[in-house]
PDB file of C-alpha atoms in Angstrom:
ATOM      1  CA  UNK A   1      82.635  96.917 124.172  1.00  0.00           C
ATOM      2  CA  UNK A   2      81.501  98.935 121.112  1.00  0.00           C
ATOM      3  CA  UNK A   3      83.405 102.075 121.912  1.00  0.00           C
ATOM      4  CA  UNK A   4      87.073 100.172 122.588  1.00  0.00           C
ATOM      5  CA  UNK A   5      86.079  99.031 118.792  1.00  0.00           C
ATOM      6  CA  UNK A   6      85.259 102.500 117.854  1.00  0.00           C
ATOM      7  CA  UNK A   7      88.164 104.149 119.307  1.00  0.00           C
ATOM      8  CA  UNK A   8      90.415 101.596 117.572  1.00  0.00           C
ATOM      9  CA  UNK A   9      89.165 102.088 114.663  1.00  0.00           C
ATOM     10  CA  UNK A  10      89.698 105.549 115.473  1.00  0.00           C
ATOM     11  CA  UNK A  11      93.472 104.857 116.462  1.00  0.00           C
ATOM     12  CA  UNK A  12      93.435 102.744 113.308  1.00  0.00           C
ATOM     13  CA  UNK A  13      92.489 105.472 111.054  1.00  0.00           C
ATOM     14  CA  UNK A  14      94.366 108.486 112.359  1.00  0.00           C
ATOM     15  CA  UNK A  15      97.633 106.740 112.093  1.00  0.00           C
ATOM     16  CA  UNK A  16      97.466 104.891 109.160  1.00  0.00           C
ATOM     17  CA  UNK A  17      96.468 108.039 107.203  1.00  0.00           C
ATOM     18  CA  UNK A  18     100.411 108.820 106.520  1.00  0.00           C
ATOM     19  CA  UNK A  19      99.893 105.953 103.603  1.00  0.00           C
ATOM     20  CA  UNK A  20     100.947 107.512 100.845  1.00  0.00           C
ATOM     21  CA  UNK A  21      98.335 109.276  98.675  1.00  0.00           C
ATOM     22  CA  UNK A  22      98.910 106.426  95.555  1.00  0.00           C
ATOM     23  CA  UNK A  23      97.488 103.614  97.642  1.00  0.00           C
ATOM     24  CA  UNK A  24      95.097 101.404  95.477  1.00  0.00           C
ATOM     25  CA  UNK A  25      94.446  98.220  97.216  1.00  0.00           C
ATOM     26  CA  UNK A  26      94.629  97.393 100.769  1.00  0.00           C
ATOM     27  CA  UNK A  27      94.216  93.634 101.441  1.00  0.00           C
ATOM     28  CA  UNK A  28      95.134  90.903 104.055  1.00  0.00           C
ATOM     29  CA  UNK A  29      97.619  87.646 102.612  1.00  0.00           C
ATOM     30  CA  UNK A  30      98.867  84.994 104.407  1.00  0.00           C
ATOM     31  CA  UNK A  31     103.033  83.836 104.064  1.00  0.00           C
ATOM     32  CA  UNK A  32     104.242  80.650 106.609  1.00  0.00           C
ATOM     33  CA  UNK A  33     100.893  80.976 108.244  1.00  0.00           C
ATOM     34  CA  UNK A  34     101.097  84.186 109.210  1.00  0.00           C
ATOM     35  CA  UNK A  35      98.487  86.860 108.755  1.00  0.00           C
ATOM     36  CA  UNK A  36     100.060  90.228 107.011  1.00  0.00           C
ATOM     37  CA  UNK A  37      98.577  93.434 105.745  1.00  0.00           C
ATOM     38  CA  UNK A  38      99.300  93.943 101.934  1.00  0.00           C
ATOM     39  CA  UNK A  39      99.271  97.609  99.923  1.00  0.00           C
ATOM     40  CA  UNK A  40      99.523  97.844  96.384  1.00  0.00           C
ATOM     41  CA  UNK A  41      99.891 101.323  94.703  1.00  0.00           C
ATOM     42  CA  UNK A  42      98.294 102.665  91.758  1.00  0.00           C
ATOM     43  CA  UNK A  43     102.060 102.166  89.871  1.00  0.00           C
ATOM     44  CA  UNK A  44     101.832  98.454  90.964  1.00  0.00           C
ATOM     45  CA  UNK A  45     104.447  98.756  93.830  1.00  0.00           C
ATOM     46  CA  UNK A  46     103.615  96.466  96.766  1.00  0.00           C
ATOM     47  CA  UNK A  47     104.496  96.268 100.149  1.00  0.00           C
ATOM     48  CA  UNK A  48     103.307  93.986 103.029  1.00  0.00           C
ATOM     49  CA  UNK A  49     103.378  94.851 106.521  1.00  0.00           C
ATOM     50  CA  UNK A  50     104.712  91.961 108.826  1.00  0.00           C
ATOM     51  CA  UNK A  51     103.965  92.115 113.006  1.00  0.00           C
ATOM     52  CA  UNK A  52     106.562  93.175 115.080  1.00  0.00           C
ATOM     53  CA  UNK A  53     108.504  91.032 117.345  1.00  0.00           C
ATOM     54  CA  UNK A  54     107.275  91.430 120.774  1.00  0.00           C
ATOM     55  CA  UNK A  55     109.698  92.675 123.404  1.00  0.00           C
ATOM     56  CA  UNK A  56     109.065  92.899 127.236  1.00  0.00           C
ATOM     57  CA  UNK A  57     111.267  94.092 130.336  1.00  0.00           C
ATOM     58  CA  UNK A  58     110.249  92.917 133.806  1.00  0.00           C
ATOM     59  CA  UNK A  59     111.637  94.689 136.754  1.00  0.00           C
ATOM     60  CA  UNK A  60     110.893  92.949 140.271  1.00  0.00           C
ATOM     61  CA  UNK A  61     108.095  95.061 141.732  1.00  0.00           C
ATOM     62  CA  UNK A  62     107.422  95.956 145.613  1.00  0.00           C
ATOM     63  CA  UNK A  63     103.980  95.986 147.052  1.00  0.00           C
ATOM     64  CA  UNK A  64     102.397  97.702 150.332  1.00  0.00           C
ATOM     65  CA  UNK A  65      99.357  95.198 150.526  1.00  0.00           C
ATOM     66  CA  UNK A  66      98.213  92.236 149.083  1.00  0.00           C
ATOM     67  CA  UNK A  67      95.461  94.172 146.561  1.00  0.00           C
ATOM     68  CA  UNK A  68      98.073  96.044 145.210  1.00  0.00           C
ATOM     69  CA  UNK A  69      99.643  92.670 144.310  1.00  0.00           C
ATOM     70  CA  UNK A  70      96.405  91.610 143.355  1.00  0.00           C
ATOM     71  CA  UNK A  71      95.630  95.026 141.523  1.00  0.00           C
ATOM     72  CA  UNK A  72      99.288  94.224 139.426  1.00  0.00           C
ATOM     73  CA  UNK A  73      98.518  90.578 138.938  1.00  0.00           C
ATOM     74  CA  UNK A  74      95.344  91.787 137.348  1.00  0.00           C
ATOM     75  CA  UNK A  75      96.134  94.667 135.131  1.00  0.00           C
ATOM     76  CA  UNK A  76      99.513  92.356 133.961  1.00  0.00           C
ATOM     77  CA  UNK A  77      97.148  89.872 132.714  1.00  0.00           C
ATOM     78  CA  UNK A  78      94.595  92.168 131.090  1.00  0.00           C
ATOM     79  CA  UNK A  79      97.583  93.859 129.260  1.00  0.00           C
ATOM     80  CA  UNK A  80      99.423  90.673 127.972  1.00  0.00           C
ATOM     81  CA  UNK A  81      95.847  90.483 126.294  1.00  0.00           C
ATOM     82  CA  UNK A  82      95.590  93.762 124.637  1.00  0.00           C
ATOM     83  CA  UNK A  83      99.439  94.843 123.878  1.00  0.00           C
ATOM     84  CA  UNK A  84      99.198  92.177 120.321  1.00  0.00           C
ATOM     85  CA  UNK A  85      96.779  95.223 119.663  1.00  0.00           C
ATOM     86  CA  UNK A  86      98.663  98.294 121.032  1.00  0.00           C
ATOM     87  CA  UNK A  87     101.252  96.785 118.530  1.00  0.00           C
ATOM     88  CA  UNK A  88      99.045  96.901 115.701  1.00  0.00           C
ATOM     89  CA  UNK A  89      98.521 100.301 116.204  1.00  0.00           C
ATOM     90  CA  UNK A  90     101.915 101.474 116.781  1.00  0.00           C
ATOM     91  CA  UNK A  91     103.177  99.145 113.855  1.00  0.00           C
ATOM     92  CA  UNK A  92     101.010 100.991 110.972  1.00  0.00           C
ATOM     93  CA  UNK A  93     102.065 104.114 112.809  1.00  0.00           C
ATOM     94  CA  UNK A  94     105.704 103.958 112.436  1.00  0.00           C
ATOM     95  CA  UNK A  95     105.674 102.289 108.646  1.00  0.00           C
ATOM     96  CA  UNK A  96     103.769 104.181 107.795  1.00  0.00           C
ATOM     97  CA  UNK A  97     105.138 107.416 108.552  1.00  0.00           C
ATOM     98  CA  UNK A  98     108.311 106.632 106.551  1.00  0.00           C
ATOM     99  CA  UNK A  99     105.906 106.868 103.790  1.00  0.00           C
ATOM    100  CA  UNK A 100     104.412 110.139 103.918  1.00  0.00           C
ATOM    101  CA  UNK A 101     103.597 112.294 101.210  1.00  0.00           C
ATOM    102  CA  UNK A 102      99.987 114.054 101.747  1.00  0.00           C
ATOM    103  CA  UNK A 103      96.751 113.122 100.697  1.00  0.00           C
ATOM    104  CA  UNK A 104      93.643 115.473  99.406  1.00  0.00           C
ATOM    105  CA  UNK A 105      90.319 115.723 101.029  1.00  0.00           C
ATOM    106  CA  UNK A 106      88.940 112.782  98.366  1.00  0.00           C
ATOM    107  CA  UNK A 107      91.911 110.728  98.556  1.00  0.00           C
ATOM    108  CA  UNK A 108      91.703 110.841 102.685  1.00  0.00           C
ATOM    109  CA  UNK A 109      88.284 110.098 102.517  1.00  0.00           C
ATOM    110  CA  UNK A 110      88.715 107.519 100.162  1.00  0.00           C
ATOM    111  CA  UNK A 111      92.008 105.868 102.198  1.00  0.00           C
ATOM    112  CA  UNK A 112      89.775 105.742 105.859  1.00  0.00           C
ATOM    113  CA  UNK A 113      86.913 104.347 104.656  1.00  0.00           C
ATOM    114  CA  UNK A 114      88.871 101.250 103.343  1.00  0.00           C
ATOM    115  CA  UNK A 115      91.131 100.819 106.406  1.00  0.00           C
ATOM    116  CA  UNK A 116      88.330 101.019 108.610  1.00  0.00           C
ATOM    117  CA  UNK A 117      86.435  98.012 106.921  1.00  0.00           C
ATOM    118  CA  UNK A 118      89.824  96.328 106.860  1.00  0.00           C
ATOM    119  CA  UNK A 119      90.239  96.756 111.139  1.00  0.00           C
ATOM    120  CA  UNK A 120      86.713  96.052 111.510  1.00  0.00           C
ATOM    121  CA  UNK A 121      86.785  92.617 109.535  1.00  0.00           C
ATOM    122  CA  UNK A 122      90.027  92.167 111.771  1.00  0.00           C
ATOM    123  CA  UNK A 123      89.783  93.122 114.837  1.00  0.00           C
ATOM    124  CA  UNK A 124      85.598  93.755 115.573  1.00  0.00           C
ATOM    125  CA  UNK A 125      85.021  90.240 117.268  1.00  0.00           C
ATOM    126  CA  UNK A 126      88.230  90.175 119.302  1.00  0.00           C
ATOM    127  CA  UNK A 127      88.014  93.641 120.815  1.00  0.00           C
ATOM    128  CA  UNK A 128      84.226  92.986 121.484  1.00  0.00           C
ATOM    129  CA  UNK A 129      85.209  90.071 123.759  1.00  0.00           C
ATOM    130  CA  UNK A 130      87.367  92.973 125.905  1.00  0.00           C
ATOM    131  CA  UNK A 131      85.967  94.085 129.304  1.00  0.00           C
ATOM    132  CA  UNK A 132      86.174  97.594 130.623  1.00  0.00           C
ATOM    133  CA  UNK A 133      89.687  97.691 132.565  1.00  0.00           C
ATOM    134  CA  UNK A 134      91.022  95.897 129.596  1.00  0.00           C
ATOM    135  CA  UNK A 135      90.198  98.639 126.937  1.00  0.00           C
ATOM    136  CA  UNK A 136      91.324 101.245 129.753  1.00  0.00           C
ATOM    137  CA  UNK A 137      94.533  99.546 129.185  1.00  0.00           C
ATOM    138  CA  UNK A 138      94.825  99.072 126.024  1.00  0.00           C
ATOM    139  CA  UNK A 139      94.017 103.093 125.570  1.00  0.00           C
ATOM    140  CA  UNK A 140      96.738 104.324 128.303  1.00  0.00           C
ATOM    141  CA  UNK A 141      99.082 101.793 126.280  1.00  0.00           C
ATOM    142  CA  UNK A 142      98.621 103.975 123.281  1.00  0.00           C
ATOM    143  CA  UNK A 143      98.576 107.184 124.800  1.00  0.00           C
ATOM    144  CA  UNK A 144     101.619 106.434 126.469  1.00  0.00           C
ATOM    145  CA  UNK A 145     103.465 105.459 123.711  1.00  0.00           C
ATOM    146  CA  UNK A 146     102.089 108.973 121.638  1.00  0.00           C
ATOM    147  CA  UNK A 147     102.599 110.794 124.477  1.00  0.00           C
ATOM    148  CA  UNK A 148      98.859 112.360 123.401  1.00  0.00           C
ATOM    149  CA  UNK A 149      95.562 112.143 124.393  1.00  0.00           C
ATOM    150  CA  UNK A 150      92.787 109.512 122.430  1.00  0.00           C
ATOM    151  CA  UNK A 151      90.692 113.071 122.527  1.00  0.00           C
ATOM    152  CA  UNK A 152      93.988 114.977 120.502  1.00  0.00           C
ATOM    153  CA  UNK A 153      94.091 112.546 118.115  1.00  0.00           C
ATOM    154  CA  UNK A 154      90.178 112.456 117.320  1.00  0.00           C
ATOM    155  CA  UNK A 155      89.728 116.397 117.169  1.00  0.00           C
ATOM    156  CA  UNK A 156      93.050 116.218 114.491  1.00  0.00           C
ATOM    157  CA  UNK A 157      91.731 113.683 112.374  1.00  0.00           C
ATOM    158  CA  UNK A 158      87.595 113.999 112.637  1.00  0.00           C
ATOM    159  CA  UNK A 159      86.879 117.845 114.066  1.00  0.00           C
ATOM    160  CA  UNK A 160      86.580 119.393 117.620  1.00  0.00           C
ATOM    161  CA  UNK A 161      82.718 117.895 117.903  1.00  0.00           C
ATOM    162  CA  UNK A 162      83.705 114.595 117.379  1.00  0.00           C
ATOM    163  CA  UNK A 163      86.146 114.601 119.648  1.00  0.00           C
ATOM    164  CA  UNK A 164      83.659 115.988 122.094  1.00  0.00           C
ATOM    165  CA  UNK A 165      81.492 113.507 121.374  1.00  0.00           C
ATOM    166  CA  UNK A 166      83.471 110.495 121.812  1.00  0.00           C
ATOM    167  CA  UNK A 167      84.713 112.105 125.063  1.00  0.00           C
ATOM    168  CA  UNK A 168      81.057 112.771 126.308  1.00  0.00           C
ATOM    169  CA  UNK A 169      80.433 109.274 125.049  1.00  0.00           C
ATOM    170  CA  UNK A 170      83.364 107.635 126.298  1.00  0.00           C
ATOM    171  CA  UNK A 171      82.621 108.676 130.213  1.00  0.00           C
ATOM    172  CA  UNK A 172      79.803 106.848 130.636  1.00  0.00           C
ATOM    173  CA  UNK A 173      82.052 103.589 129.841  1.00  0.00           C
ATOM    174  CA  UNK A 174      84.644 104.730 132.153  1.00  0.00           C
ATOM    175  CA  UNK A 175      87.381 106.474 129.383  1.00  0.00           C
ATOM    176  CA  UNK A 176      88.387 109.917 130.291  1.00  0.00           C
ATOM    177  CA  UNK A 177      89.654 110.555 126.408  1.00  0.00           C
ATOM    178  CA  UNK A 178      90.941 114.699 127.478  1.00  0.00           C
ATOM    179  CA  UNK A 179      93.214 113.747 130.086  1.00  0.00           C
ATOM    180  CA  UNK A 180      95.432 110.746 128.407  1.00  0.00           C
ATOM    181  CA  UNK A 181      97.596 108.593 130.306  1.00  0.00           C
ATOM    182  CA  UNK A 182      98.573 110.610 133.161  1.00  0.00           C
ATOM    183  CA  UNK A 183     101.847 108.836 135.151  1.00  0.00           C
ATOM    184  CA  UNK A 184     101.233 108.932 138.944  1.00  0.00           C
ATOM    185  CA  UNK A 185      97.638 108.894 138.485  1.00  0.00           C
ATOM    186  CA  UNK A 186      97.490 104.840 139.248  1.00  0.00           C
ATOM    187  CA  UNK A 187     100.662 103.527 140.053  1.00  0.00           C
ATOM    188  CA  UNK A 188     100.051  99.951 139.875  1.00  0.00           C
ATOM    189  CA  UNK A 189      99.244 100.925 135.828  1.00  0.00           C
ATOM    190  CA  UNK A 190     102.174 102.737 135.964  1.00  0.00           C
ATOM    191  CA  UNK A 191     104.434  99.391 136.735  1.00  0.00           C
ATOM    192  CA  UNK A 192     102.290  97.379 134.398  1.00  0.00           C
ATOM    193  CA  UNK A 193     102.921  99.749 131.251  1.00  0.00           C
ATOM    194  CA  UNK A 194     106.486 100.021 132.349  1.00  0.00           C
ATOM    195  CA  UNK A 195     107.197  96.551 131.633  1.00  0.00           C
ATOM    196  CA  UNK A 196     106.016  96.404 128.477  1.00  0.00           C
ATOM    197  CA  UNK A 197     107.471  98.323 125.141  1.00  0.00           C
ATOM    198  CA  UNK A 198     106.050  99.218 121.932  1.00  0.00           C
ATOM    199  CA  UNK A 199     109.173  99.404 120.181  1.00  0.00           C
ATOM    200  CA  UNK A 200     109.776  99.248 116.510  1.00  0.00           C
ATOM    201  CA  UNK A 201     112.354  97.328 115.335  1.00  0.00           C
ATOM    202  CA  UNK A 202     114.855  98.955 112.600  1.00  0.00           C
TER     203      UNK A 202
END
């Protein structure tokens, strides 16, 4: 599933790019086992970015056949799989952001090309292993939670023919990257996402 990995990367990238300009060292430690992203500034400031606890609402679901149960059965499964990685996403997003302050052309440059080693070390074998409904899920996850396209968010952060290209790309693996996550457009999807938040916790 090379382009889930590229359009993670992507997602990766575009988010995280609100790091603040300073950032000297990006690096992975480990504290009680766990697995957490380290930054360390230029000034020697460091900060390390825990995961987020994981918070779910179920809501008892009616169904007009017994493929739409097995439809929901499905896609629930598929996104208890991806949504550790929808978090990922959302969690660099939203720390991020707090810590904005504008990069340069050089510095941006600089800044992308490290993350995307550091998500490809991380997360290239994992998302390889994901079939073709799964990715579709674990994109709609993130668009719904942006509330914008994958296709936006490429064309912002790498140009208008990228985002072409990864669109034109994308099609031929079954992602429609111009339309985002569209609600009504598969309503089983549309209970599956529902039950399932990408909140941040303050």
């Amino acid at each position: 599933m090379r382009i889930v990995i590229v359009f993670f990367c992507i997602i990766f990238m575009s988010l995280g790019l609100t790091l603040e300009a300073q950032t000297q060292r990006i690096d992975t430690v480990y504290f009680g086992g766990k697995k957490m992203l380290r930054i360390i500034t230029e000034k020697g400031d460091t900060a390390y970015l825990d995961q987020l606890n994981e918070v779910s609402i179920s809501s008892k679901q009616q169904f007009s056949s017994k493929e739409e149960y097995d439809k929901y059965m499905r896609y629930r499964r598929y996104a208890a799989i991806v949504y550790p990685y929808a978090l990922e996403a959302m969690r660099i997003y939203h720390e991020s952001k707090e810590s904005t302050r504008g990069m340069t052309n050089r510095e941006r440059k600089k800044f992308m090309k490290t993350l995307e080693k550091e998500m490809e070390d991380q997360f290239e074998e994992p998302l390889k292993k994901l079939t073709r409904t799964q990715g579709m899920i674990l994109t709609k996850m993130i668009e719904k939670e942006l509330d914008e396209p994958f296709y936006d968010v490429i064309k912002e952060i790498k140009g208008g023919w990228s985002a072409f290209y990864y669109n034109t790309t994308g099609r031929f693996y079954g992602y429609h990257l111009r339309d985002g996550y569209i609600r009504g457009e598969d309503v089983i999807l549309d209970m599956v996402l529902d039950d399932y938040r990408l909140s941040v916790k303050k």
